[in-house]
Amino acid sequence: GAGVSQSPRYKVAKRGQDVALRCDPISGHVSLFWYQQALGQGPEFLTYFQNEAQLDKSGLPSDRFFAERPEGSVSTLKIQRTQQEDSAVYLCASSLEWGEVYTFGSGTRLTVV
Amino acid sequence: GIQVEQSPPDLILQEGANSTLRCNFSDSVNNLQWFHQNPWGQLINLFYIPSGTKQNGRLSATTVATERYSLLYISSSQTTDSGVYFCAVSTDTGFQKLVFGTGTRLLVSP
């Protein structure tokens, strides 16, 4: 597609519920990144994929967070047993190669109640 | 890890005014990008500028890598320029995880 597409745009989850957030990167983009943006803050790195390989997951805040990109295109970020502190905007970005310009999606705003 | 500080934190301008936003970073970088986050939350890439000077319409940016800072210039500001401006850098030589600065919140009033 023309841009990075994320869904859903908004998600309200009850505490303890599992959620799955989807990212559809620009076709042909090798690199895919997930970021978390808390209210009033800059985005913070969560994880990085090069094609289907998850090369860095050092930013994932806990083992409740899991990301995959099984065929090297669409990626899913899963959060198990959501907590209130997980409330944030989750942003996906892709780039043609590493070191290149990032294109961000519109994000998924997750609210845990 | 690398520290990225942006100034000023907040800026209010009258439409038509010019402004300069600054980004200071604490280590040598291989990647530096400026982003505009609009009021709807969309992050738009403005410049990929690890060094040198670039211009795009009313916007221009300069990075002085040896002195560890970058400047974003906005001329003849418009209300649509409102939002938050982020500088993001990477020190990595392999895949480049961007570290975002603290942001500058800009409000342009008519």
PDB file of N, CA, C and O in Angstrom, chain A residues 9 31 33 35 37 40-45 48 50 55-56 58 91 98-107, chain B residues 30-31 33 35 37 40-45 47-48 86 90 93-103 105:
ATOM      1  N   ARG A   9      -7.690   1.423  15.074  1.00  0.00           N
ATOM      2  CA  ARG A   9      -7.240   2.788  15.364  1.00  0.00           C
ATOM      3  C   ARG A   9      -7.344   3.066  16.860  1.00  0.00           C
ATOM      4  O   ARG A   9      -6.483   3.722  17.436  1.00  0.00           O
ATOM      5  N   SER A  31      12.551  -3.411   6.869  1.00  0.00           N
ATOM      6  CA  SER A  31      12.628  -3.129   8.302  1.00  0.00           C
ATOM      7  C   SER A  31      11.273  -2.715   8.850  1.00  0.00           C
ATOM      8  O   SER A  31      10.553  -1.931   8.220  1.00  0.00           O
ATOM      9  N   PHE A  33       9.443  -1.595  12.698  1.00  0.00           N
ATOM     10  CA  PHE A  33       9.686  -1.205  14.083  1.00  0.00           C
ATOM     11  C   PHE A  33       8.355  -1.002  14.804  1.00  0.00           C
ATOM     12  O   PHE A  33       7.394  -0.505  14.210  1.00  0.00           O
ATOM     13  N   TYR A  35       6.919   1.033  18.236  1.00  0.00           N
ATOM     14  CA  TYR A  35       7.219   2.025  19.267  1.00  0.00           C
ATOM     15  C   TYR A  35       5.984   2.193  20.158  1.00  0.00           C
ATOM     16  O   TYR A  35       4.852   1.994  19.709  1.00  0.00           O
ATOM     17  N   GLN A  37       4.167   5.106  22.630  1.00  0.00           N
ATOM     18  CA  GLN A  37       4.177   6.522  22.972  1.00  0.00           C
ATOM     19  C   GLN A  37       3.174   6.791  24.077  1.00  0.00           C
ATOM     20  O   GLN A  37       1.962   6.717  23.855  1.00  0.00           O
ATOM     21  N   GLY A  40       2.063  12.663  26.126  1.00  0.00           N
ATOM     22  CA  GLY A  40       2.994  13.753  26.383  1.00  0.00           C
ATOM     23  C   GLY A  40       4.461  13.408  26.252  1.00  0.00           C
ATOM     24  O   GLY A  40       5.328  14.234  26.557  1.00  0.00           O
ATOM     25  N   GLN A  41       4.744  12.202  25.799  1.00  0.00           N
ATOM     26  CA  GLN A  41       6.144  11.757  25.667  1.00  0.00           C
ATOM     27  C   GLN A  41       6.478  11.488  24.208  1.00  0.00           C
ATOM     28  O   GLN A  41       5.591  11.376  23.354  1.00  0.00           O
ATOM     29  N   GLY A  42       7.778  11.337  23.952  1.00  0.00           N
ATOM     30  CA  GLY A  42       8.195  10.890  22.627  1.00  0.00           C
ATOM     31  C   GLY A  42       8.062   9.382  22.519  1.00  0.00           C
ATOM     32  O   GLY A  42       8.002   8.674  23.525  1.00  0.00           O
ATOM     33  N   PRO A  43       8.011   8.862  21.299  1.00  0.00           N
ATOM     34  CA  PRO A  43       7.924   7.409  21.114  1.00  0.00           C
ATOM     35  C   PRO A  43       9.153   6.706  21.684  1.00  0.00           C
ATOM     36  O   PRO A  43      10.265   7.233  21.615  1.00  0.00           O
ATOM     37  N   GLU A  44       8.928   5.505  22.216  1.00  0.00           N
ATOM     38  CA  GLU A  44      10.025   4.698  22.734  1.00  0.00           C
ATOM     39  C   GLU A  44      10.046   3.350  22.016  1.00  0.00           C
ATOM     40  O   GLU A  44       9.007   2.718  21.833  1.00  0.00           O
ATOM     41  N   PHE A  45      11.243   2.923  21.664  1.00  0.00           N
ATOM     42  CA  PHE A  45      11.447   1.692  20.897  1.00  0.00           C
ATOM     43  C   PHE A  45      10.974   0.465  21.666  1.00  0.00           C
ATOM     44  O   PHE A  45      11.245   0.324  22.865  1.00  0.00           O
ATOM     45  N   TYR A  48      12.243  -4.630  16.791  1.00  0.00           N
ATOM     46  CA  TYR A  48      12.612  -4.439  15.394  1.00  0.00           C
ATOM     47  C   TYR A  48      12.641  -5.777  14.665  1.00  0.00           C
ATOM     48  O   TYR A  48      13.135  -6.780  15.201  1.00  0.00           O
ATOM     49  N   GLN A  50      13.744  -7.471  10.843  1.00  0.00           N
ATOM     50  CA  GLN A  50      14.272  -7.392   9.488  1.00  0.00           C
ATOM     51  C   GLN A  50      13.683  -8.585   8.745  1.00  0.00           C
ATOM     52  O   GLN A  50      14.006  -9.735   9.063  1.00  0.00           O
ATOM     53  N   LEU A  55      15.127  -9.024  15.335  1.00  0.00           N
ATOM     54  CA  LEU A  55      16.533  -8.846  15.656  1.00  0.00           C
ATOM     55  C   LEU A  55      16.771  -8.134  16.980  1.00  0.00           C
ATOM     56  O   LEU A  55      17.867  -8.209  17.538  1.00  0.00           O
ATOM     57  N   ASP A  56      15.779  -7.448  17.467  1.00  0.00           N
ATOM     58  CA  ASP A  56      15.956  -6.728  18.736  1.00  0.00           C
ATOM     59  C   ASP A  56      14.586  -6.603  19.396  1.00  0.00           C
ATOM     60  O   ASP A  56      13.659  -6.098  18.774  1.00  0.00           O
ATOM     61  N   SER A  58      14.648  -5.632  22.793  1.00  0.00           N
ATOM     62  CA  SER A  58      15.123  -5.117  24.077  1.00  0.00           C
ATOM     63  C   SER A  58      14.181  -4.083  24.702  1.00  0.00           C
ATOM     64  O   SER A  58      14.240  -3.846  25.902  1.00  0.00           O
ATOM     65  N   LEU A  91       2.825   2.618  17.922  1.00  0.00           N
ATOM     66  CA  LEU A  91       3.162   3.068  16.576  1.00  0.00           C
ATOM     67  C   LEU A  91       4.017   2.026  15.870  1.00  0.00           C
ATOM     68  O   LEU A  91       4.916   1.439  16.468  1.00  0.00           O
ATOM     69  N   TRP A  98      17.614  -0.711   6.768  1.00  0.00           N
ATOM     70  CA  TRP A  98      18.003   0.027   7.962  1.00  0.00           C
ATOM     71  C   TRP A  98      18.826   1.240   7.558  1.00  0.00           C
ATOM     72  O   TRP A  98      19.463   1.248   6.518  1.00  0.00           O
ATOM     73  N   GLY A  99      18.757   2.248   8.406  1.00  0.00           N
ATOM     74  CA  GLY A  99      19.473   3.478   8.100  1.00  0.00           C
ATOM     75  C   GLY A  99      18.723   4.393   7.173  1.00  0.00           C
ATOM     76  O   GLY A  99      19.214   5.440   6.802  1.00  0.00           O
ATOM     77  N   GLU A 100      17.532   4.003   6.773  1.00  0.00           N
ATOM     78  CA  GLU A 100      16.764   4.812   5.847  1.00  0.00           C
ATOM     79  C   GLU A 100      15.674   5.579   6.582  1.00  0.00           C
ATOM     80  O   GLU A 100      15.461   5.419   7.768  1.00  0.00           O
ATOM     81  N   VAL A 101      14.972   6.387   5.822  1.00  0.00           N
ATOM     82  CA  VAL A 101      13.867   7.166   6.367  1.00  0.00           C
ATOM     83  C   VAL A 101      12.756   6.242   6.862  1.00  0.00           C
ATOM     84  O   VAL A 101      12.408   5.270   6.196  1.00  0.00           O
ATOM     85  N   TYR A 102      12.254   6.552   8.017  1.00  0.00           N
ATOM     86  CA  TYR A 102      11.132   5.807   8.577  1.00  0.00           C
ATOM     87  C   TYR A 102       9.811   6.397   8.088  1.00  0.00           C
ATOM     88  O   TYR A 102       9.670   7.617   8.028  1.00  0.00           O
ATOM     89  N   THR A 103       8.822   5.526   7.822  1.00  0.00           N
ATOM     90  CA  THR A 103       7.445   5.963   7.615  1.00  0.00           C
ATOM     91  C   THR A 103       6.595   5.348   8.712  1.00  0.00           C
ATOM     92  O   THR A 103       6.600   4.122   8.873  1.00  0.00           O
ATOM     93  N   PHE A 104       5.906   6.203   9.454  1.00  0.00           N
ATOM     94  CA  PHE A 104       5.080   5.738  10.565  1.00  0.00           C
ATOM     95  C   PHE A 104       3.637   5.554  10.142  1.00  0.00           C
ATOM     96  O   PHE A 104       3.117   6.289   9.287  1.00  0.00           O
ATOM     97  N   GLY A 105       2.964   4.600  10.798  1.00  0.00           N
ATOM     98  CA  GLY A 105       1.522   4.482  10.687  1.00  0.00           C
ATOM     99  C   GLY A 105       0.839   5.468  11.623  1.00  0.00           C
ATOM    100  O   GLY A 105       1.494   6.210  12.354  1.00  0.00           O
ATOM    101  N   SER A 106      -0.482   5.480  11.587  1.00  0.00           N
ATOM    102  CA  SER A 106      -1.257   6.412  12.415  1.00  0.00           C
ATOM    103  C   SER A 106      -1.352   5.979  13.868  1.00  0.00           C
ATOM    104  O   SER A 106      -1.779   6.760  14.708  1.00  0.00           O
ATOM    105  N   GLY A 107      -0.972   4.742  14.146  1.00  0.00           N
ATOM    106  CA  GLY A 107      -0.945   4.276  15.521  1.00  0.00           C
ATOM    107  C   GLY A 107      -2.252   3.642  15.979  1.00  0.00           C
ATOM    108  O   GLY A 107      -3.316   3.834  15.370  1.00  0.00           O
TER     109      GLY A 107
ATOM    110  N   ASN B  30      24.646   8.260  13.610  1.00  0.00           N
ATOM    111  CA  ASN B  30      24.671   7.816  12.214  1.00  0.00           C
ATOM    112  C   ASN B  30      23.374   8.128  11.501  1.00  0.00           C
ATOM    113  O   ASN B  30      23.277   7.971  10.289  1.00  0.00           O
ATOM    114  N   ASN B  31      22.373   8.479  12.254  1.00  0.00           N
ATOM    115  CA  ASN B  31      21.052   8.720  11.693  1.00  0.00           C
ATOM    116  C   ASN B  31      20.406   9.825  12.515  1.00  0.00           C
ATOM    117  O   ASN B  31      20.451   9.776  13.755  1.00  0.00           O
ATOM    118  N   GLN B  33      16.708  12.156  12.237  1.00  0.00           N
ATOM    119  CA  GLN B  33      15.499  12.482  11.491  1.00  0.00           C
ATOM    120  C   GLN B  33      14.658  13.467  12.296  1.00  0.00           C
ATOM    121  O   GLN B  33      14.614  13.387  13.522  1.00  0.00           O
ATOM    122  N   PHE B  35      10.746  14.822  12.771  1.00  0.00           N
ATOM    123  CA  PHE B  35       9.360  14.425  12.540  1.00  0.00           C
ATOM    124  C   PHE B  35       8.418  15.521  13.048  1.00  0.00           C
ATOM    125  O   PHE B  35       8.711  16.213  14.020  1.00  0.00           O
ATOM    126  N   GLN B  37       4.559  15.638  14.480  1.00  0.00           N
ATOM    127  CA  GLN B  37       3.380  14.872  14.887  1.00  0.00           C
ATOM    128  C   GLN B  37       2.193  15.825  14.923  1.00  0.00           C
ATOM    129  O   GLN B  37       2.155  16.750  15.740  1.00  0.00           O
ATOM    130  N   TRP B  40      -3.582  14.982  15.232  1.00  0.00           N
ATOM    131  CA  TRP B  40      -4.256  13.689  15.168  1.00  0.00           C
ATOM    132  C   TRP B  40      -3.300  12.537  15.474  1.00  0.00           C
ATOM    133  O   TRP B  40      -3.700  11.377  15.404  1.00  0.00           O
ATOM    134  N   GLY B  41      -2.057  12.869  15.798  1.00  0.00           N
ATOM    135  CA  GLY B  41      -1.111  11.855  16.223  1.00  0.00           C
ATOM    136  C   GLY B  41      -0.236  11.269  15.135  1.00  0.00           C
ATOM    137  O   GLY B  41       0.645  10.454  15.421  1.00  0.00           O
ATOM    138  N   GLN B  42      -0.447  11.651  13.885  1.00  0.00           N
ATOM    139  CA  GLN B  42       0.338  11.107  12.783  1.00  0.00           C
ATOM    140  C   GLN B  42       1.743  11.703  12.793  1.00  0.00           C
ATOM    141  O   GLN B  42       1.909  12.919  12.819  1.00  0.00           O
ATOM    142  N   LEU B  43       2.737  10.829  12.779  1.00  0.00           N
ATOM    143  CA  LEU B  43       4.147  11.247  12.701  1.00  0.00           C
ATOM    144  C   LEU B  43       4.567  11.310  11.246  1.00  0.00           C
ATOM    145  O   LEU B  43       4.550  10.296  10.550  1.00  0.00           O
ATOM    146  N   ILE B  44       4.972  12.494  10.815  1.00  0.00           N
ATOM    147  CA  ILE B  44       5.379  12.693   9.431  1.00  0.00           C
ATOM    148  C   ILE B  44       6.867  12.978   9.402  1.00  0.00           C
ATOM    149  O   ILE B  44       7.346  13.869  10.126  1.00  0.00           O
ATOM    150  N   ASN B  45       7.591  12.237   8.572  1.00  0.00           N
ATOM    151  CA  ASN B  45       9.019  12.486   8.447  1.00  0.00           C
ATOM    152  C   ASN B  45       9.256  13.774   7.664  1.00  0.00           C
ATOM    153  O   ASN B  45       8.721  13.950   6.572  1.00  0.00           O
ATOM    154  N   PHE B  47      12.712  15.391   7.603  1.00  0.00           N
ATOM    155  CA  PHE B  47      14.061  15.343   7.066  1.00  0.00           C
ATOM    156  C   PHE B  47      14.808  14.128   7.625  1.00  0.00           C
ATOM    157  O   PHE B  47      14.651  13.770   8.785  1.00  0.00           O
ATOM    158  N   TYR B  48      15.616  13.531   6.752  1.00  0.00           N
ATOM    159  CA  TYR B  48      16.654  12.577   7.147  1.00  0.00           C
ATOM    160  C   TYR B  48      17.949  13.344   6.991  1.00  0.00           C
ATOM    161  O   TYR B  48      18.343  13.678   5.864  1.00  0.00           O
ATOM    162  N   PHE B  86       9.604  16.385  16.729  1.00  0.00           N
ATOM    163  CA  PHE B  86      10.558  15.493  17.367  1.00  0.00           C
ATOM    164  C   PHE B  86      11.816  15.364  16.520  1.00  0.00           C
ATOM    165  O   PHE B  86      11.751  15.230  15.299  1.00  0.00           O
ATOM    166  N   SER B  90      20.109   7.959  16.023  1.00  0.00           N
ATOM    167  CA  SER B  90      20.622   6.616  16.284  1.00  0.00           C
ATOM    168  C   SER B  90      22.132   6.644  16.236  1.00  0.00           C
ATOM    169  O   SER B  90      22.724   7.331  15.396  1.00  0.00           O
ATOM    170  N   THR B  93      25.428   1.218  14.185  1.00  0.00           N
ATOM    171  CA  THR B  93      26.022   1.053  12.869  1.00  0.00           C
ATOM    172  C   THR B  93      25.294  -0.016  12.066  1.00  0.00           C
ATOM    173  O   THR B  93      25.396  -0.065  10.855  1.00  0.00           O
ATOM    174  N   GLY B  94      24.572  -0.863  12.754  1.00  0.00           N
ATOM    175  CA  GLY B  94      23.777  -1.870  12.060  1.00  0.00           C
ATOM    176  C   GLY B  94      22.377  -1.335  11.872  1.00  0.00           C
ATOM    177  O   GLY B  94      22.184  -0.245  11.359  1.00  0.00           O
ATOM    178  N   PHE B  95      21.382  -2.103  12.306  1.00  0.00           N
ATOM    179  CA  PHE B  95      20.032  -1.561  12.212  1.00  0.00           C
ATOM    180  C   PHE B  95      19.935  -0.410  13.195  1.00  0.00           C
ATOM    181  O   PHE B  95      20.561  -0.431  14.250  1.00  0.00           O
ATOM    182  N   GLN B  96      19.188   0.600  12.830  1.00  0.00           N
ATOM    183  CA  GLN B  96      19.249   1.846  13.573  1.00  0.00           C
ATOM    184  C   GLN B  96      17.951   2.123  14.304  1.00  0.00           C
ATOM    185  O   GLN B  96      16.996   2.628  13.726  1.00  0.00           O
ATOM    186  N   LYS B  97      17.989   1.795  15.570  1.00  0.00           N
ATOM    187  CA  LYS B  97      16.883   2.054  16.475  1.00  0.00           C
ATOM    188  C   LYS B  97      16.914   3.535  16.803  1.00  0.00           C
ATOM    189  O   LYS B  97      17.901   4.055  17.302  1.00  0.00           O
ATOM    190  N   LEU B  98      15.866   4.252  16.488  1.00  0.00           N
ATOM    191  CA  LEU B  98      15.824   5.684  16.740  1.00  0.00           C
ATOM    192  C   LEU B  98      15.461   5.969  18.191  1.00  0.00           C
ATOM    193  O   LEU B  98      14.536   5.366  18.736  1.00  0.00           O
ATOM    194  N   VAL B  99      16.193   6.889  18.782  1.00  0.00           N
ATOM    195  CA  VAL B  99      15.888   7.408  20.114  1.00  0.00           C
ATOM    196  C   VAL B  99      15.321   8.805  19.925  1.00  0.00           C
ATOM    197  O   VAL B  99      15.969   9.670  19.319  1.00  0.00           O
ATOM    198  N   PHE B 100      14.110   9.017  20.420  1.00  0.00           N
ATOM    199  CA  PHE B 100      13.421  10.286  20.210  1.00  0.00           C
ATOM    200  C   PHE B 100      13.759  11.281  21.311  1.00  0.00           C
ATOM    201  O   PHE B 100      13.966  10.915  22.476  1.00  0.00           O
ATOM    202  N   GLY B 101      13.786  12.540  20.921  1.00  0.00           N
ATOM    203  CA  GLY B 101      13.963  13.613  21.875  1.00  0.00           C
ATOM    204  C   GLY B 101      12.677  13.916  22.624  1.00  0.00           C
ATOM    205  O   GLY B 101      11.661  13.246  22.464  1.00  0.00           O
ATOM    206  N   THR B 102      12.762  14.960  23.413  1.00  0.00           N
ATOM    207  CA  THR B 102      11.670  15.354  24.303  1.00  0.00           C
ATOM    208  C   THR B 102      10.570  16.119  23.577  1.00  0.00           C
ATOM    209  O   THR B 102       9.482  16.269  24.105  1.00  0.00           O
ATOM    210  N   GLY B 103      10.845  16.581  22.382  1.00  0.00           N
ATOM    211  CA  GLY B 103       9.834  17.248  21.568  1.00  0.00           C
ATOM    212  C   GLY B 103       9.702  18.730  21.841  1.00  0.00           C
ATOM    213  O   GLY B 103       9.994  19.216  22.931  1.00  0.00           O
ATOM    214  N   ARG B 105       6.599  21.474  21.383  1.00  0.00           N
ATOM    215  CA  ARG B 105       5.177  21.645  21.056  1.00  0.00           C
ATOM    216  C   ARG B 105       4.978  23.043  20.493  1.00  0.00           C
ATOM    217  O   ARG B 105       5.248  24.038  21.169  1.00  0.00           O
TER     218      ARG B 105
END
